[in-house]
Coordinates of C-alpha atoms and ligand atoms in Angstrom, one line a residue:
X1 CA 0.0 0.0 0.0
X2 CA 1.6 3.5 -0.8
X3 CA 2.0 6.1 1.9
X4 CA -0.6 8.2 0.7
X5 CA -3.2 4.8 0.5
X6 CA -2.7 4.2 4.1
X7 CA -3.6 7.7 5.1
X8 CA -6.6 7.6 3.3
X9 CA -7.8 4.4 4.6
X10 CA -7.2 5.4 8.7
X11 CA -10.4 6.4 10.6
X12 CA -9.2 9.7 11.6
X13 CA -9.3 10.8 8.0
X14 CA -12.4 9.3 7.2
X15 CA -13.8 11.1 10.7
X16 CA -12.4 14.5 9.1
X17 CA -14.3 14.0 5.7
X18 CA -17.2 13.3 7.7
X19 CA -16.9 16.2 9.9
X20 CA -16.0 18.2 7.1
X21 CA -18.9 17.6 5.0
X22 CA -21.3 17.7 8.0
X23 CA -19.6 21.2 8.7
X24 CA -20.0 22.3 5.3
X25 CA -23.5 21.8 4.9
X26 CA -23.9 23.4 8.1
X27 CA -21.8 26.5 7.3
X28 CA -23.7 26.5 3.9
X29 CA -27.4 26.8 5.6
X30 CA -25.8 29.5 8.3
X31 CA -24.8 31.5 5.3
X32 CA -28.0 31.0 3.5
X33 CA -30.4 31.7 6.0
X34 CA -28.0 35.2 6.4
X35 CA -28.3 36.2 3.0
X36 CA -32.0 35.5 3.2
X37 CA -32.2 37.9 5.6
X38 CA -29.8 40.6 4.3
X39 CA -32.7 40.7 1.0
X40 CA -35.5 40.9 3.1
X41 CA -33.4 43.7 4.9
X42 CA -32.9 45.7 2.0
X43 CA -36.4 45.1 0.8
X44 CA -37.8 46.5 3.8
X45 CA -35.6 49.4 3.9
X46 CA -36.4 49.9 -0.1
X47 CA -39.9 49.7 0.6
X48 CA -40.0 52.2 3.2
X49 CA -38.5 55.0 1.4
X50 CA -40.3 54.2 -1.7
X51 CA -43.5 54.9 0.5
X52 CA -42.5 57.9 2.1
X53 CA -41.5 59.4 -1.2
X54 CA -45.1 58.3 -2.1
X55 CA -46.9 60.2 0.5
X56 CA -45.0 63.1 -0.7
X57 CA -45.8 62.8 -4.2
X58 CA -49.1 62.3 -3.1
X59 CA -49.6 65.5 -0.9
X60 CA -48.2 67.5 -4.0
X61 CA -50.4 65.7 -6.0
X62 CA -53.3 66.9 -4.1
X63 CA -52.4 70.2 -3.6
X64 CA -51.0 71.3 -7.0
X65 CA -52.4 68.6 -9.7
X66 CA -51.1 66.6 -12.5
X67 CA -48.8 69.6 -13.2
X68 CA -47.0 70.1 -10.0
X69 CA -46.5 66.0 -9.8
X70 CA -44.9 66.2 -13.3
X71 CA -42.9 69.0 -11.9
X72 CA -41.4 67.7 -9.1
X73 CA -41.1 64.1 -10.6
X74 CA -39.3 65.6 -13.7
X75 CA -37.3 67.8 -11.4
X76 CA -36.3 64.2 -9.4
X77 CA -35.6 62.1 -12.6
X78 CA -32.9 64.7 -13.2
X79 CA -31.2 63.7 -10.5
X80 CA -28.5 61.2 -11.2
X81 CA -30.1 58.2 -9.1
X82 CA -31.5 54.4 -8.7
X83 CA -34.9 55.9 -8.0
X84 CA -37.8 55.6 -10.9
X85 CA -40.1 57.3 -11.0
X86 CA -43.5 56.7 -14.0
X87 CA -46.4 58.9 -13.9
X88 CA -49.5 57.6 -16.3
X89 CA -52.8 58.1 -17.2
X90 CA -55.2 55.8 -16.3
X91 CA -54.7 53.9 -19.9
X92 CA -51.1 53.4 -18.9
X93 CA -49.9 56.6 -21.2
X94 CA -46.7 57.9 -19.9
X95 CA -47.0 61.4 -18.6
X96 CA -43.9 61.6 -17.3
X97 CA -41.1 59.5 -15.5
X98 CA -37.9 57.4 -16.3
X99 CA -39.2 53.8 -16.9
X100 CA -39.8 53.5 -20.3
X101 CA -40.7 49.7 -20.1
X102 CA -42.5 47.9 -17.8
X103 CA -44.1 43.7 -18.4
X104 CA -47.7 43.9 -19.3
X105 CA -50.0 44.2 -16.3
X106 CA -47.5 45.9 -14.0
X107 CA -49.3 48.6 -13.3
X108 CA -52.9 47.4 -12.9
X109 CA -51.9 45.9 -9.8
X110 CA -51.1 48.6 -7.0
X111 CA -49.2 47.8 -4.0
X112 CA -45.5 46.6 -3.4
X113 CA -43.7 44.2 -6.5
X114 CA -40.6 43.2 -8.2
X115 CA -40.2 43.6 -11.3
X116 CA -38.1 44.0 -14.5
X117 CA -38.0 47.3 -16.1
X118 CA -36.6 49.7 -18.8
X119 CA -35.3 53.1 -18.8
X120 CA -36.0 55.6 -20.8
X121 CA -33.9 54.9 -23.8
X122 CA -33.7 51.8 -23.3
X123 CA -35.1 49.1 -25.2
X124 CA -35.1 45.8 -23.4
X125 CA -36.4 45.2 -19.8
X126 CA -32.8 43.8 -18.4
X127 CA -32.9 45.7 -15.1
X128 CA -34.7 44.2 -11.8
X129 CA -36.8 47.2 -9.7
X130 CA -38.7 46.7 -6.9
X131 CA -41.5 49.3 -6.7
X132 CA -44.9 50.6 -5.4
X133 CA -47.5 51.5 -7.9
X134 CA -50.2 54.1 -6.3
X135 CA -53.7 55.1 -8.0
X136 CA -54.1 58.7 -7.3
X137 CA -57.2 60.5 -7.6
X138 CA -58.5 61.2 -10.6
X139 CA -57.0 58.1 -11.9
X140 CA -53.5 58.8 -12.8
X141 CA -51.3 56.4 -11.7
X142 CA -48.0 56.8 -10.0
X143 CA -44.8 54.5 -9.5
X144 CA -42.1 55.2 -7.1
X145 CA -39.6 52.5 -7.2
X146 CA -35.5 51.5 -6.7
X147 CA -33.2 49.6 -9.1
X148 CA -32.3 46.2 -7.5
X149 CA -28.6 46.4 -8.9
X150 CA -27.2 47.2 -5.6
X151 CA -29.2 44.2 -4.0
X152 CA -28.1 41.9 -6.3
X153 CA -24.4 42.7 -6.4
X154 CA -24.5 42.0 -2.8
X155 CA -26.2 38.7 -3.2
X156 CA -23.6 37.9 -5.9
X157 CA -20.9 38.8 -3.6
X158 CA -22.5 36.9 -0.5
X159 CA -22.8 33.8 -2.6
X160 CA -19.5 33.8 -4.2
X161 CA -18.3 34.3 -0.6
X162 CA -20.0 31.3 0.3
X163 CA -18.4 29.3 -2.2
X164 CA -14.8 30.6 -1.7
X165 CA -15.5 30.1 1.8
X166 CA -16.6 26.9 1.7
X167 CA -13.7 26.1 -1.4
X168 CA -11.2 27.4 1.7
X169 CA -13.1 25.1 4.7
X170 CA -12.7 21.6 2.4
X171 CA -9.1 22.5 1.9
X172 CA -7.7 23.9 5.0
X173 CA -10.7 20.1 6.5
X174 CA -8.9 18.2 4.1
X175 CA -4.9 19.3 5.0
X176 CA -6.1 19.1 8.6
X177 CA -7.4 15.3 8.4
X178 CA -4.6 14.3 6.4
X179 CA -2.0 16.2 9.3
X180 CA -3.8 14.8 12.5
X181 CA -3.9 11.2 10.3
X182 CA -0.3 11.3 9.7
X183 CA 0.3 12.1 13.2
X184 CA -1.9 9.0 14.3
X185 CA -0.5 6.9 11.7
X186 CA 3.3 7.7 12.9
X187 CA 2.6 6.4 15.7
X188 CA 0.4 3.4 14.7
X189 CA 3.4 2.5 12.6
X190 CA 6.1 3.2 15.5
X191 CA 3.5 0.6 18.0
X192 CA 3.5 -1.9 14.7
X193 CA 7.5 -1.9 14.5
X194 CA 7.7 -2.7 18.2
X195 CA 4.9 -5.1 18.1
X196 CA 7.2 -7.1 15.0
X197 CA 10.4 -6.3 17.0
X198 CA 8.6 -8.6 20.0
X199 CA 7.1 -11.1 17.5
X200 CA 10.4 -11.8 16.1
X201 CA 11.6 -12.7 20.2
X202 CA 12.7 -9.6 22.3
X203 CA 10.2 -10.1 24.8
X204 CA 11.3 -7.5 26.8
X205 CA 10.4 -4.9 24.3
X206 CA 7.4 -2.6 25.1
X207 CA 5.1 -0.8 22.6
X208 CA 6.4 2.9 22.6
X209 CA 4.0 5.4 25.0
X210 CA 4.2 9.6 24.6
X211 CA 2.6 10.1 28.5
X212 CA -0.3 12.1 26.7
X213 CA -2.6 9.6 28.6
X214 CA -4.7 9.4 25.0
X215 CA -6.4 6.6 23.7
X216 CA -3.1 5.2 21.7
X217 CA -1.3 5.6 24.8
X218 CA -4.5 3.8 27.1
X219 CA -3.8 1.2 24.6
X220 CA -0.2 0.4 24.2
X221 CA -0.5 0.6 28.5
X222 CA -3.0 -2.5 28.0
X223 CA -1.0 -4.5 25.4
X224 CA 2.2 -3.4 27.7
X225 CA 0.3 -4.9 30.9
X226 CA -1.0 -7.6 28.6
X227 CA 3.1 -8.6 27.4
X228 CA 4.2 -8.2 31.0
X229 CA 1.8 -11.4 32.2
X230 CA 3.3 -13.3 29.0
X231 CA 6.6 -12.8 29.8
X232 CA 5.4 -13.8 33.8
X233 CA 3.5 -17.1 32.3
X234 CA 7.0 -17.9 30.4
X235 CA 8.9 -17.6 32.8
X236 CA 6.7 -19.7 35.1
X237 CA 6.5 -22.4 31.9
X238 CA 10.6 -22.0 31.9
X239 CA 10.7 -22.6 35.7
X240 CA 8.3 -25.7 35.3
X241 CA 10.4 -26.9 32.2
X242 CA 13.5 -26.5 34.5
X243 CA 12.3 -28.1 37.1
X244 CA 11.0 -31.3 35.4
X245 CA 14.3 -31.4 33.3
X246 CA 16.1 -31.2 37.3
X247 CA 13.7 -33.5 39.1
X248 CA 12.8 -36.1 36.7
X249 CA 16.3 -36.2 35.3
X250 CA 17.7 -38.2 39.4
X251 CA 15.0 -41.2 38.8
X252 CA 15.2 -41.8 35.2
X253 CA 19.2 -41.8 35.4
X254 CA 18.4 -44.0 38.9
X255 CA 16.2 -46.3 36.7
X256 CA 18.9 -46.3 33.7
X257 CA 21.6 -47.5 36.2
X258 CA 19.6 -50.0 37.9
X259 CA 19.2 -51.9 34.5
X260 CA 22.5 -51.1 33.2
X261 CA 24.1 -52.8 36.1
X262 CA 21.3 -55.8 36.0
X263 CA 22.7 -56.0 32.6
X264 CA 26.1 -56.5 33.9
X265 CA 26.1 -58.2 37.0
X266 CA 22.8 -59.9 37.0
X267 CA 23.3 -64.1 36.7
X268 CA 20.1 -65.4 37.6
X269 CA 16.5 -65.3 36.6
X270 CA 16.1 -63.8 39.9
X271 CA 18.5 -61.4 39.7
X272 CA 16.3 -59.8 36.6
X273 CA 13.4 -60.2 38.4
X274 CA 14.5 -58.1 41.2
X275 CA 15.5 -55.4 38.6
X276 CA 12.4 -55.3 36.8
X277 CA 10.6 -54.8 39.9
X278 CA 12.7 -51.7 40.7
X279 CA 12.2 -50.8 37.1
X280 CA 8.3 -50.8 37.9
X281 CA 8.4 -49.2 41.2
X282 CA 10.5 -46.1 39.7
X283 CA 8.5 -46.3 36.7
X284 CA 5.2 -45.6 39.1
X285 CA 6.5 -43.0 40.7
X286 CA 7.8 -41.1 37.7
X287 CA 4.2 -41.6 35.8
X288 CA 2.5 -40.0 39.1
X289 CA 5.1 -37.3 39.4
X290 CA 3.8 -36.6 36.0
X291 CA 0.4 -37.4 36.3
X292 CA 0.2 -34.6 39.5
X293 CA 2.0 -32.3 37.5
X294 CA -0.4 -32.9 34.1
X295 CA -3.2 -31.9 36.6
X296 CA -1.4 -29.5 38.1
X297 CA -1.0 -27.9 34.9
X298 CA -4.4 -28.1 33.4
X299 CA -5.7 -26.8 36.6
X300 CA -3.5 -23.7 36.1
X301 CA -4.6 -22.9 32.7
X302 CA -7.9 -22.7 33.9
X303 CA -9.8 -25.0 31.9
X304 CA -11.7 -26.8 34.6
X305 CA -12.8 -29.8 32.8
X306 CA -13.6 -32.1 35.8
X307 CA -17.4 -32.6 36.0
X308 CA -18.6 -30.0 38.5
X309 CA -21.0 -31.2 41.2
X310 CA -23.1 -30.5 44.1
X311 CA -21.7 -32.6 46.8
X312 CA -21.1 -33.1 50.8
X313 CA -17.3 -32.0 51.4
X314 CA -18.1 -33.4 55.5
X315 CA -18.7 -37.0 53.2
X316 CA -15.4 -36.4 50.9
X317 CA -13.4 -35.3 54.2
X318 CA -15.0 -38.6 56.0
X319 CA -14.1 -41.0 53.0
X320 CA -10.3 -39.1 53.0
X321 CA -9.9 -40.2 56.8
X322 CA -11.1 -43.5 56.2
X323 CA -8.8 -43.8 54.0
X324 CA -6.0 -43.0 55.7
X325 CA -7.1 -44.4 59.2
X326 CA -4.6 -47.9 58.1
X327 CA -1.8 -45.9 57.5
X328 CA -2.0 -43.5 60.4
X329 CA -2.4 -46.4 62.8
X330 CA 1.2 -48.1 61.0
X331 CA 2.7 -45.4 61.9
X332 CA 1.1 -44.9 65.6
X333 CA -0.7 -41.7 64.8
X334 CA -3.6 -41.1 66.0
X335 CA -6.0 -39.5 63.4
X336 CA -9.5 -37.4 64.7
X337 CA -12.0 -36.0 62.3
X338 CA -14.4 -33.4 63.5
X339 CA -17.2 -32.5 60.5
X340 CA -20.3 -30.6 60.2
X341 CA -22.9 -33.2 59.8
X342 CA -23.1 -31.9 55.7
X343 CA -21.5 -29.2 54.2
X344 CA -23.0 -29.0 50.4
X345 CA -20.8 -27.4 48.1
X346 CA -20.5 -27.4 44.1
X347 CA -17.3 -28.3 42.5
X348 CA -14.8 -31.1 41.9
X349 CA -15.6 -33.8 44.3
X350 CA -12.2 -35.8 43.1
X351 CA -10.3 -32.9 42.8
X352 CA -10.9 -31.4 46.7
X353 CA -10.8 -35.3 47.9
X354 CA -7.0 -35.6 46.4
X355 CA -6.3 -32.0 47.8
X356 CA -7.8 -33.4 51.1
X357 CA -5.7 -36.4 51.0
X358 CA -2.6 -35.0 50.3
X359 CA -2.7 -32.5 53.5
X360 CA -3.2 -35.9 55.4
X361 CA -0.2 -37.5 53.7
X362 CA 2.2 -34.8 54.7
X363 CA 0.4 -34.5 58.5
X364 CA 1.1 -38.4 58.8
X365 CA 4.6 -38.0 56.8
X366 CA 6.0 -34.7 58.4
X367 CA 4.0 -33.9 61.5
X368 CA 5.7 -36.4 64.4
X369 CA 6.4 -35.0 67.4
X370 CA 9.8 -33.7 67.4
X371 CA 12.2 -36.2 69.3
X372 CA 11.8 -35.5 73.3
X373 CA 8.9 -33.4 73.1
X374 CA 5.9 -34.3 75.3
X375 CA 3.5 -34.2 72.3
X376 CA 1.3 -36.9 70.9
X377 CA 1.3 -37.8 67.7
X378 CA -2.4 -36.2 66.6
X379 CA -3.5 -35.0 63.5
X380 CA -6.6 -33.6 63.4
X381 CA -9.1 -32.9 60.8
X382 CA -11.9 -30.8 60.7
X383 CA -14.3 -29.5 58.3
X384 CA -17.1 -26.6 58.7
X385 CA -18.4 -23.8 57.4
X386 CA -17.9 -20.3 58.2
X387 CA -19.8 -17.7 56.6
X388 CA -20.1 -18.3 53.1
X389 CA -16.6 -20.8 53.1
X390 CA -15.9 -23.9 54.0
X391 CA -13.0 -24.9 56.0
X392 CA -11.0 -27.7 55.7
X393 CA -8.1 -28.1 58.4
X394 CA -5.9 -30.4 58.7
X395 CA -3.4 -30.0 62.0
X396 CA -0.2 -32.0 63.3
X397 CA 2.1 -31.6 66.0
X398 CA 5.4 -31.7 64.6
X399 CA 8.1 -29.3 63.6
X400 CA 6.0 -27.4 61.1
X401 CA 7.1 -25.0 58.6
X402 CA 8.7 -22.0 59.7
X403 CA 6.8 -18.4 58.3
X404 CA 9.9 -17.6 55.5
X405 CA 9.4 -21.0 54.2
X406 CA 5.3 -21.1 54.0
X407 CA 5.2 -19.5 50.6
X408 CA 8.0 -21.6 49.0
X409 CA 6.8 -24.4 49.8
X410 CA 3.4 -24.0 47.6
X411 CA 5.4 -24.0 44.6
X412 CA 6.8 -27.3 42.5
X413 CA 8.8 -30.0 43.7
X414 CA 9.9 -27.7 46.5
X415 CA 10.8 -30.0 49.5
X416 CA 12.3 -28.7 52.7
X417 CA 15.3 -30.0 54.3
X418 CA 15.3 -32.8 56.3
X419 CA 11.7 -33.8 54.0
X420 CA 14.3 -35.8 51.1
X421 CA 14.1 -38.8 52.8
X422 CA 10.8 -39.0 52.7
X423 CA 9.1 -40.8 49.7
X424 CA 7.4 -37.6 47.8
X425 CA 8.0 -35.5 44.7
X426 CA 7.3 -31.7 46.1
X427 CA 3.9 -31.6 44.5
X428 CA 1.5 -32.4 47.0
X429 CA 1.3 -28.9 48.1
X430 CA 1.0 -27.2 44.4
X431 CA -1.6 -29.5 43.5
X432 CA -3.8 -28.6 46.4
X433 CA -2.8 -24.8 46.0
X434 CA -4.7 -25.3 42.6
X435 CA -7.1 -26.7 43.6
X436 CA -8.1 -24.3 45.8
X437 CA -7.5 -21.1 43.0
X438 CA -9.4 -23.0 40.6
X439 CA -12.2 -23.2 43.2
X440 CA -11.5 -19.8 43.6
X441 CA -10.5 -20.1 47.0
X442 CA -6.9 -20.2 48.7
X443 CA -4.7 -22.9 50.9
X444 CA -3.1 -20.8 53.5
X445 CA -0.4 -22.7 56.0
X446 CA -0.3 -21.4 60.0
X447 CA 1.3 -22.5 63.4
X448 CA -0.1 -24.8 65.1
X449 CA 1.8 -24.0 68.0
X450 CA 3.4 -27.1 67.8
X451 CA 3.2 -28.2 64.2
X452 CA 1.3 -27.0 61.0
X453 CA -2.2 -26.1 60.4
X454 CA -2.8 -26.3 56.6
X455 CA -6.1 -24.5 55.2
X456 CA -7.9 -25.1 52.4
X457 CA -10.9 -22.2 52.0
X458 CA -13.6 -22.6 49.5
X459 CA -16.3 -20.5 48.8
X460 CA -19.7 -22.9 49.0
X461 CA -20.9 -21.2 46.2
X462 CA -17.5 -21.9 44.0
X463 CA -19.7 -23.8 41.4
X464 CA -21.3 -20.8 40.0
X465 CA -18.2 -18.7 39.6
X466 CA -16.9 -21.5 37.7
X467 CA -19.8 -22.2 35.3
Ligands
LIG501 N1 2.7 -31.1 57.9 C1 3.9 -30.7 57.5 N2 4.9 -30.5 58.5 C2 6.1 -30.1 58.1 N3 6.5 -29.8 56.9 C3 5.6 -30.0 55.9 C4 4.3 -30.5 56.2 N4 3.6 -30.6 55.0 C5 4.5 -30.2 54.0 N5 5.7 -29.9 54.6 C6 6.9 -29.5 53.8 O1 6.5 -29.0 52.6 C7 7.1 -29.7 51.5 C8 6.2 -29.9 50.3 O2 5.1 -30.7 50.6 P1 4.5 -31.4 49.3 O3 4.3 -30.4 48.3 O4 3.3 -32.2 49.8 O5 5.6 -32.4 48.8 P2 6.0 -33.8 49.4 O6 5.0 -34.3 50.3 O7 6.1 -34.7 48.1 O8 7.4 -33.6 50.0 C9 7.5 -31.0 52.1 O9 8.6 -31.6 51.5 C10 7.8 -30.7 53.6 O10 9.1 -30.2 53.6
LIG502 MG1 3.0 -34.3 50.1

């Protein structure tokens, strides 16, 4: 497209044309309506001293006759002048006067008209006249009038100042629309540039702002806001990416040892055997590491494609306990449940069960009693609602997490010290933190004054934001 193309096309030069032609047409009536006015102006004026030169005629008429009108209108046509002046007899005879010429019927009709006329001398009728005819006694009839030359000079001046106006308005319109669209397009263009210079990778690029606070600038502020959360969402993709390449890099080089050296050393059909089943068992783990962090990941994105339901959390939290009853009592813990009779809620019934159940993991896992302590080993959980959320608490007694750490710990594979030799992966935590975002609700960790209390809030009404 050429330069000039491009500024015809944008929408602030189309605007100005509009504007333009809206403002002509308006300027055009204005000017209109005043030269209507500047006629009926003269006209009046015309009219009124064509009438008081009437009732003078007209009072020498009565007291001198025919012969002292013809006088005095003889004496006036000898003045140089636009006046006329026609004195006839009651056939239409001229008696005396300077229009020679008048359109048939003229003067049978008294009162104010325009019309064309003829001097004396003249043969044609080219001039315009507006005059008052007047029958005076003794039925002569007399014509007082003014040539219309003046008038229409003025009216051919008005309208040719209309149109040089209005020639000036589209031009000086025109240049304006095509300045204020070159200004827009300049910077259009400057936002494109950037826009390509990101496209082609430098994410840290930003579309170029002039601080006017106008509508370009309101924009490239959103589309700057909108490339900040990109970058933030690749770098959180580069940090999962990392992390996977980090954490699932120990077991599969684990599991490639194990076989290598079965491959070596191994001499009987047992010997394989045992390998294969280590094969399997790091195998498991690595498909649920991925499994959590697949869900993780799709609960992230936001597309919530788990069947929504209305459902008793106080039933999911009872089911979670029963299940985990066996493996508390292996481990001599003692596990309590305290829960509202129901607490009806709408969302993922699987999804807030596995949240649920990994809380209980790590209470079982991480919450003993720190050596020579005098506590118990208790975890407790509870469910109930407050207000419009339910609650769901899980509580141990053991070394808990102290405050700097609280935060890092929601995050990926992010195991404290002292945690590694614990079976896990670091993504028990993040999974129930999404969880409880995609239920718009949170997972906040407290003292438990000893040990950790672990909440996960959810609005009872969490179904409806998420329809
Ligand atoms: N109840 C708890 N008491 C003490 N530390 C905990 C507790 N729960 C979680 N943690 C710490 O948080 C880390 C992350 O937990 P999580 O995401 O469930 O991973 P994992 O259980 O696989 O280690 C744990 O490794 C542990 O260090
Ligand atoms: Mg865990």
């Amino acid at each position: 497209m050429t330069a000039l193309g491009k500024l015809l096309r944008t929408t602030v030069f189309k605007l100005s044309l509009v504007y333009l032609v809206v403002f002509a047409i308006g300027a055009g009536l204005v000017l209109m309506r005043v030269g209507m006015n500047v006629k009926d102006l003269f006209d009046d004026q015309i009219d009124q001293t064509v009438e008081a030169e009437i009732a003078g005629l007209a009072e020498q008429y009565r007291q001198g006759g025919i012969r002292r009108l013809v006088e005095t209108v003889e004496r006036r046509v000898s003045q140089p002048g636009s006046s006329l002046y026609l004195v006839t007899t009651f056939a239409g005879e001229r008696i005396a006067g300077n229009v020679a010429q008048l359109p048939a019927g003229v003067l049978e009709r008294p009162g104010l008209i325009e019309t064309r006329y003829a001097r004396t001398g003249e043969i044609v009728a080219p001039h315009r006249a507006l005059a008052r005819i007047f029958l005076l006694q003794g039925g002569f009839r007399l014509l007082v009038g003014r040539d219309l030359e003046d008038r229409e000079a003025l009216r051919g001046f008005m309208l040719r100042a209309l149109f040089t106006s209005l020639g000036w308005l589209v031009l000086i319109g025109t240049a304006g629309g095509i300045f204020v669209a070159m200004r827009v397009l300049r910077r259009v263009d400057a936002m494109s540039a950037s826009a390509q210079t990101i496209m082609s990778g430098d994410l840290s690029q930003r579309l170029p702002r002039t601080g006017s606070g106008d509508e370009l600038d309101r924009l490239a502020t959103s589309l700057n806001a909108m490339l900040e959360r990109i970058g933030e969402l690749m770098k959180g993709m580069q940090e999962v990416s990392d992390n996977i390449a980090h954490d699932l890099k120990t077991p599969l080089t684990r599991l490639r040892n194990g076989v290598d050296e079965a491959l070596r050393n191994a001499r009987s059909p047992d010997d394989y055997r045992a390998c294969l089943e280590k094969v399997v068992d790091e195998s498991e783990g690595l498909i649920r590491v991925f499994n959590a962090l697949l869900m993780i990941a799709r609960l992230e994105s936001g597309v919530a494609q788990d069947a929504m339901q209305d459902f008793d959390v106080a039933e999911v939290a009872r089911d979670v306990a029963e299940l985990y009853d066996a493996v508390a009592e292996e481990q001599g813990v003692t596990l309590t449940l305290d829960a509202d009779a129901s607490l009806m809620m709408r969302g993922g019934r699987e999804l807030i069960g596995q949240a649920l159940a990994n809380l209980v993991d790590n209470a079982i896992k991480y919450g003993a009693p720190v050596e020579g302590s005098a506590q118990e080993k208790i975890v407790k959980i509870s469910a109930r609602r407050i207000g419009e959320h339910i609650e769901l608490i899980v509580c141990d007694r053991g070394p808990g997490v102290a405050a700097q750490d609280r935060a890092r710990v929601l995050e990926r594979f992010v195991r404290l010290e002292g945690s590694r030799s614990r079976p896990g992966s670091g993504l028990g935590l993040s999974l129930a933190t999404a969880v409880a975002r995609m239920h718009h609700g949170a997972l906040r960790l407290d003292d438990n004054a000893p040990g950790l209390r672990v909440t996960l809030e959810l609005p009872a009404s969490a179904g409806e934001a998420l329809r």
